[in-house]
Amino acid sequence: MTESPRTALPSLHSPPGDRLEIVSAWDADTPYQAWRPQILVPPTFRQAEAPRAFVVVNQKGGAGKSAAPRTT
């Protein structure tokens, strides 16, 4: 039996996208013996964006009372 060539994989201390090739489609012409680890990401996926942050600020000063004191 012929021994297959082995491919060394990078360490697992980084995100998968840093270790594996990212492809948008499988290569149908490649025989299964030559397959390599890959991540399939369809071309319809949007690129990653920075997360949005919404900030609400209360700019009213003073002691926190919103109305004038009532006298009865």
Short mmCIF file of N, CA, C and O in Angstrom, two decimals:
data_model
loop_
_atom_site.label_atom_id
_atom_site.label_comp_id
_atom_site.label_asym_id
_atom_site.label_seq_id
_atom_site.Cartn_x
_atom_site.Cartn_y
_atom_site.Cartn_z
N MET A 1 0.85 -1.18 0.00
CA MET A 1 0.00 0.00 0.00
C MET A 1 0.89 1.24 0.00
O MET A 1 1.85 1.32 0.75
N THR A 2 0.56 2.19 -0.84
CA THR A 2 1.34 3.42 -0.95
C THR A 2 0.91 4.39 0.13
O THR A 2 -0.28 4.59 0.36
N GLU A 3 1.89 4.99 0.76
CA GLU A 3 1.57 5.95 1.82
C GLU A 3 1.23 7.30 1.21
O GLU A 3 1.92 7.78 0.31
N SER A 4 0.15 7.92 1.68
CA SER A 4 -0.28 9.22 1.18
C SER A 4 0.59 10.32 1.76
O SER A 4 1.04 10.22 2.90
N PRO A 5 0.83 11.38 0.98
CA PRO A 5 1.58 12.51 1.55
C PRO A 5 0.77 13.18 2.64
O PRO A 5 -0.45 13.23 2.58
N ARG A 6 1.43 13.69 3.65
CA ARG A 6 0.75 14.34 4.77
C ARG A 6 1.01 15.84 4.73
O ARG A 6 2.09 16.28 4.37
N THR A 7 0.00 16.59 5.13
CA THR A 7 0.10 18.04 5.21
C THR A 7 0.07 18.45 6.66
O THR A 7 -0.85 18.10 7.39
N ALA A 8 1.08 19.20 7.08
CA ALA A 8 1.10 19.69 8.46
C ALA A 8 0.12 20.85 8.59
O ALA A 8 0.08 21.74 7.74
N LEU A 9 -0.69 20.80 9.62
CA LEU A 9 -1.65 21.88 9.87
C LEU A 9 -1.09 22.84 10.91
O LEU A 9 -0.39 22.42 11.83
N PRO A 10 -1.40 24.14 10.79
CA PRO A 10 -0.96 25.10 11.80
C PRO A 10 -1.60 24.79 13.16
O PRO A 10 -2.58 24.06 13.24
N SER A 11 -1.06 25.38 14.19
CA SER A 11 -1.58 25.14 15.53
C SER A 11 -3.01 25.66 15.66
O SER A 11 -3.46 26.48 14.87
N LEU A 12 -3.72 25.19 16.66
CA LEU A 12 -5.12 25.55 16.87
C LEU A 12 -5.29 26.75 17.79
O LEU A 12 -6.36 26.95 18.35
N HIS A 13 -4.27 27.57 17.95
CA HIS A 13 -4.34 28.71 18.86
C HIS A 13 -4.83 29.99 18.17
O HIS A 13 -4.78 31.05 18.76
N SER A 14 -5.28 29.90 16.94
CA SER A 14 -5.78 31.07 16.23
C SER A 14 -7.16 30.73 15.65
O SER A 14 -7.53 29.56 15.56
N PRO A 15 -7.94 31.73 15.22
CA PRO A 15 -9.26 31.46 14.65
C PRO A 15 -9.15 30.59 13.39
O PRO A 15 -8.13 30.63 12.70
N PRO A 16 -10.19 29.81 13.07
CA PRO A 16 -10.13 28.92 11.91
C PRO A 16 -9.79 29.62 10.61
O PRO A 16 -9.11 29.07 9.76
N GLY A 17 -10.27 30.85 10.42
CA GLY A 17 -9.98 31.59 9.19
C GLY A 17 -8.52 31.91 9.02
O GLY A 17 -8.05 32.16 7.91
N ASP A 18 -7.75 31.91 10.10
CA ASP A 18 -6.31 32.16 10.01
C ASP A 18 -5.56 30.89 9.66
O ASP A 18 -4.43 30.95 9.20
N ARG A 19 -6.16 29.73 9.92
CA ARG A 19 -5.47 28.46 9.70
C ARG A 19 -5.82 27.82 8.37
O ARG A 19 -5.01 27.13 7.79
N LEU A 20 -7.04 28.01 7.91
CA LEU A 20 -7.53 27.29 6.74
C LEU A 20 -7.78 28.24 5.57
O LEU A 20 -8.10 29.41 5.75
N GLU A 21 -7.65 27.68 4.39
CA GLU A 21 -7.94 28.45 3.18
C GLU A 21 -9.45 28.66 3.09
O GLU A 21 -10.24 27.74 3.33
N ILE A 22 -9.88 29.87 2.75
CA ILE A 22 -11.30 30.18 2.61
C ILE A 22 -11.64 30.16 1.12
O ILE A 22 -11.00 30.85 0.33
N VAL A 23 -12.62 29.35 0.74
CA VAL A 23 -13.02 29.23 -0.66
C VAL A 23 -14.52 29.52 -0.79
O VAL A 23 -15.28 29.33 0.15
N SER A 24 -14.93 29.97 -1.98
CA SER A 24 -16.35 30.25 -2.20
C SER A 24 -17.05 29.09 -2.90
O SER A 24 -18.27 29.07 -3.00
N ALA A 25 -16.28 28.12 -3.39
CA ALA A 25 -16.86 26.93 -4.02
C ALA A 25 -15.82 25.82 -3.98
O ALA A 25 -14.61 26.07 -4.01
N TRP A 26 -16.31 24.58 -3.91
CA TRP A 26 -15.38 23.45 -3.95
C TRP A 26 -14.86 23.28 -5.37
O TRP A 26 -15.56 23.52 -6.34
N ASP A 27 -13.62 22.85 -5.50
CA ASP A 27 -13.03 22.58 -6.80
C ASP A 27 -13.39 21.16 -7.21
O ASP A 27 -12.86 20.18 -6.69
N ALA A 28 -14.32 21.02 -8.16
CA ALA A 28 -14.81 19.70 -8.57
C ALA A 28 -13.77 18.90 -9.34
O ALA A 28 -13.89 17.68 -9.45
N ASP A 29 -12.76 19.57 -9.87
CA ASP A 29 -11.74 18.87 -10.66
C ASP A 29 -10.65 18.24 -9.80
O ASP A 29 -9.84 17.47 -10.32
N THR A 30 -10.61 18.54 -8.53
CA THR A 30 -9.58 18.01 -7.65
C THR A 30 -9.99 16.63 -7.14
O THR A 30 -11.07 16.49 -6.56
N PRO A 31 -9.16 15.62 -7.36
CA PRO A 31 -9.51 14.29 -6.82
C PRO A 31 -9.49 14.31 -5.29
O PRO A 31 -8.76 15.09 -4.68
N TYR A 32 -10.29 13.47 -4.68
CA TYR A 32 -10.42 13.50 -3.23
C TYR A 32 -9.09 13.23 -2.52
O TYR A 32 -8.88 13.68 -1.41
N GLN A 33 -8.18 12.54 -3.16
CA GLN A 33 -6.89 12.28 -2.53
C GLN A 33 -6.06 13.56 -2.36
O GLN A 33 -5.18 13.63 -1.51
N ALA A 34 -6.37 14.59 -3.14
CA ALA A 34 -5.63 15.85 -3.08
C ALA A 34 -6.36 16.93 -2.30
O ALA A 34 -5.92 18.07 -2.26
N TRP A 35 -7.50 16.58 -1.69
CA TRP A 35 -8.25 17.58 -0.92
C TRP A 35 -7.41 18.10 0.24
O TRP A 35 -6.65 17.37 0.86
N ARG A 36 -7.58 19.35 0.56
CA ARG A 36 -6.91 20.00 1.69
C ARG A 36 -7.96 20.63 2.58
O ARG A 36 -9.05 20.98 2.11
N PRO A 37 -7.68 20.82 3.86
CA PRO A 37 -8.66 21.47 4.74
C PRO A 37 -8.98 22.88 4.24
O PRO A 37 -8.08 23.67 3.94
N GLN A 38 -10.27 23.17 4.13
CA GLN A 38 -10.73 24.47 3.65
C GLN A 38 -12.01 24.85 4.38
O GLN A 38 -12.69 23.99 4.95
N ILE A 39 -12.34 26.12 4.34
CA ILE A 39 -13.61 26.62 4.86
C ILE A 39 -14.41 27.12 3.67
O ILE A 39 -13.92 27.93 2.88
N LEU A 40 -15.64 26.62 3.52
CA LEU A 40 -16.50 27.04 2.43
C LEU A 40 -17.36 28.21 2.89
O LEU A 40 -18.16 28.07 3.82
N VAL A 41 -17.17 29.36 2.28
CA VAL A 41 -17.96 30.55 2.59
C VAL A 41 -18.61 31.00 1.29
O VAL A 41 -17.92 31.45 0.38
N PRO A 42 -19.93 30.84 1.17
CA PRO A 42 -20.60 31.23 -0.07
C PRO A 42 -20.37 32.70 -0.40
O PRO A 42 -20.22 33.54 0.50
N PRO A 43 -20.32 33.04 -1.69
CA PRO A 43 -20.06 34.44 -2.08
C PRO A 43 -21.17 35.39 -1.66
O PRO A 43 -20.98 36.60 -1.67
N THR A 44 -22.34 34.86 -1.26
CA THR A 44 -23.44 35.73 -0.84
C THR A 44 -23.26 36.23 0.58
O THR A 44 -24.00 37.12 1.01
N PHE A 45 -22.32 35.68 1.34
CA PHE A 45 -22.09 36.15 2.71
C PHE A 45 -21.44 37.53 2.67
O PHE A 45 -20.55 37.79 1.89
N ARG A 46 -21.93 38.41 3.55
CA ARG A 46 -21.32 39.74 3.65
C ARG A 46 -20.01 39.66 4.41
O ARG A 46 -19.82 38.79 5.26
N GLN A 47 -19.12 40.57 4.10
CA GLN A 47 -17.86 40.65 4.83
C GLN A 47 -18.13 41.07 6.27
O GLN A 47 -19.11 41.77 6.55
N ALA A 48 -17.29 40.64 7.15
CA ALA A 48 -17.44 41.00 8.56
C ALA A 48 -17.27 42.51 8.73
O ALA A 48 -16.45 43.13 8.06
N GLU A 49 -18.07 43.08 9.61
CA GLU A 49 -17.99 44.52 9.89
C GLU A 49 -17.73 44.72 11.37
O GLU A 49 -18.00 43.84 12.19
N ALA A 50 -17.22 45.88 11.69
CA ALA A 50 -17.03 46.22 13.10
C ALA A 50 -18.39 46.32 13.77
O ALA A 50 -19.35 46.80 13.16
N PRO A 51 -18.53 45.85 15.00
CA PRO A 51 -19.83 45.93 15.68
C PRO A 51 -20.23 47.39 15.91
O PRO A 51 -19.38 48.25 16.14
N ARG A 52 -21.52 47.64 15.83
CA ARG A 52 -22.02 49.00 16.07
C ARG A 52 -22.22 49.21 17.56
O ARG A 52 -22.62 48.29 18.28
N ALA A 53 -21.95 50.41 18.00
CA ALA A 53 -22.18 50.75 19.40
C ALA A 53 -23.10 51.97 19.44
O ALA A 53 -22.84 52.98 18.78
N PHE A 54 -24.18 51.87 20.18
CA PHE A 54 -25.11 52.97 20.35
C PHE A 54 -24.96 53.51 21.75
O PHE A 54 -24.97 52.75 22.72
N VAL A 55 -24.81 54.82 21.86
CA VAL A 55 -24.60 55.45 23.16
C VAL A 55 -25.71 56.46 23.39
O VAL A 55 -26.01 57.28 22.53
N VAL A 56 -26.32 56.39 24.56
CA VAL A 56 -27.36 57.33 24.96
C VAL A 56 -26.83 58.10 26.16
O VAL A 56 -26.38 57.50 27.13
N VAL A 57 -26.88 59.42 26.06
CA VAL A 57 -26.34 60.25 27.13
C VAL A 57 -27.42 61.19 27.63
O VAL A 57 -28.10 61.84 26.85
N ASN A 58 -27.58 61.25 28.95
CA ASN A 58 -28.50 62.19 29.57
C ASN A 58 -27.69 63.44 29.91
O ASN A 58 -26.84 63.42 30.78
N GLN A 59 -27.96 64.52 29.20
CA GLN A 59 -27.17 65.73 29.41
C GLN A 59 -27.87 66.73 30.32
O GLN A 59 -27.47 67.88 30.40
N LYS A 60 -28.90 66.31 31.02
CA LYS A 60 -29.58 67.19 31.95
C LYS A 60 -28.72 67.30 33.21
O LYS A 60 -28.30 66.31 33.78
N GLY A 61 -28.46 68.47 33.63
CA GLY A 61 -27.64 68.65 34.82
C GLY A 61 -28.49 68.79 36.07
O GLY A 61 -29.69 68.57 36.05
N GLY A 62 -27.89 69.11 37.16
CA GLY A 62 -28.62 69.36 38.40
C GLY A 62 -28.75 68.13 39.27
O GLY A 62 -28.03 67.17 39.12
N ALA A 63 -29.74 68.17 40.15
CA ALA A 63 -29.90 67.13 41.16
C ALA A 63 -30.74 65.98 40.65
O ALA A 63 -31.05 65.08 41.42
N GLY A 64 -31.16 66.00 39.40
CA GLY A 64 -31.92 64.87 38.87
C GLY A 64 -33.41 65.07 38.90
O GLY A 64 -34.14 64.19 38.52
N LYS A 65 -33.88 66.20 39.35
CA LYS A 65 -35.32 66.45 39.36
C LYS A 65 -35.71 67.05 38.00
O LYS A 65 -35.02 67.90 37.48
N SER A 66 -36.82 66.62 37.48
CA SER A 66 -37.23 67.09 36.16
C SER A 66 -38.28 68.20 36.21
O SER A 66 -38.57 68.79 35.20
N ALA A 67 -38.90 68.44 37.36
CA ALA A 67 -39.94 69.46 37.44
C ALA A 67 -39.68 70.36 38.67
O ALA A 67 -39.02 69.96 39.61
N ALA A 68 -40.23 71.54 38.59
CA ALA A 68 -40.08 72.45 39.73
C ALA A 68 -40.90 71.90 40.89
O ALA A 68 -41.92 71.24 40.71
N PRO A 69 -40.48 72.17 42.12
CA PRO A 69 -41.23 71.67 43.26
C PRO A 69 -42.63 72.29 43.30
O PRO A 69 -42.82 73.45 42.97
N ARG A 70 -43.60 71.49 43.68
CA ARG A 70 -44.99 71.95 43.77
C ARG A 70 -45.27 72.43 45.19
O ARG A 70 -44.84 71.86 46.16
N THR A 71 -46.01 73.51 45.28
CA THR A 71 -46.41 74.03 46.59
C THR A 71 -47.93 73.94 46.69
O THR A 71 -48.65 74.32 45.76
N THR A 72 -48.42 73.46 47.80
CA THR A 72 -49.85 73.36 47.99
C THR A 72 -50.30 74.15 49.19
O THR A 72 -49.61 74.48 50.07
#
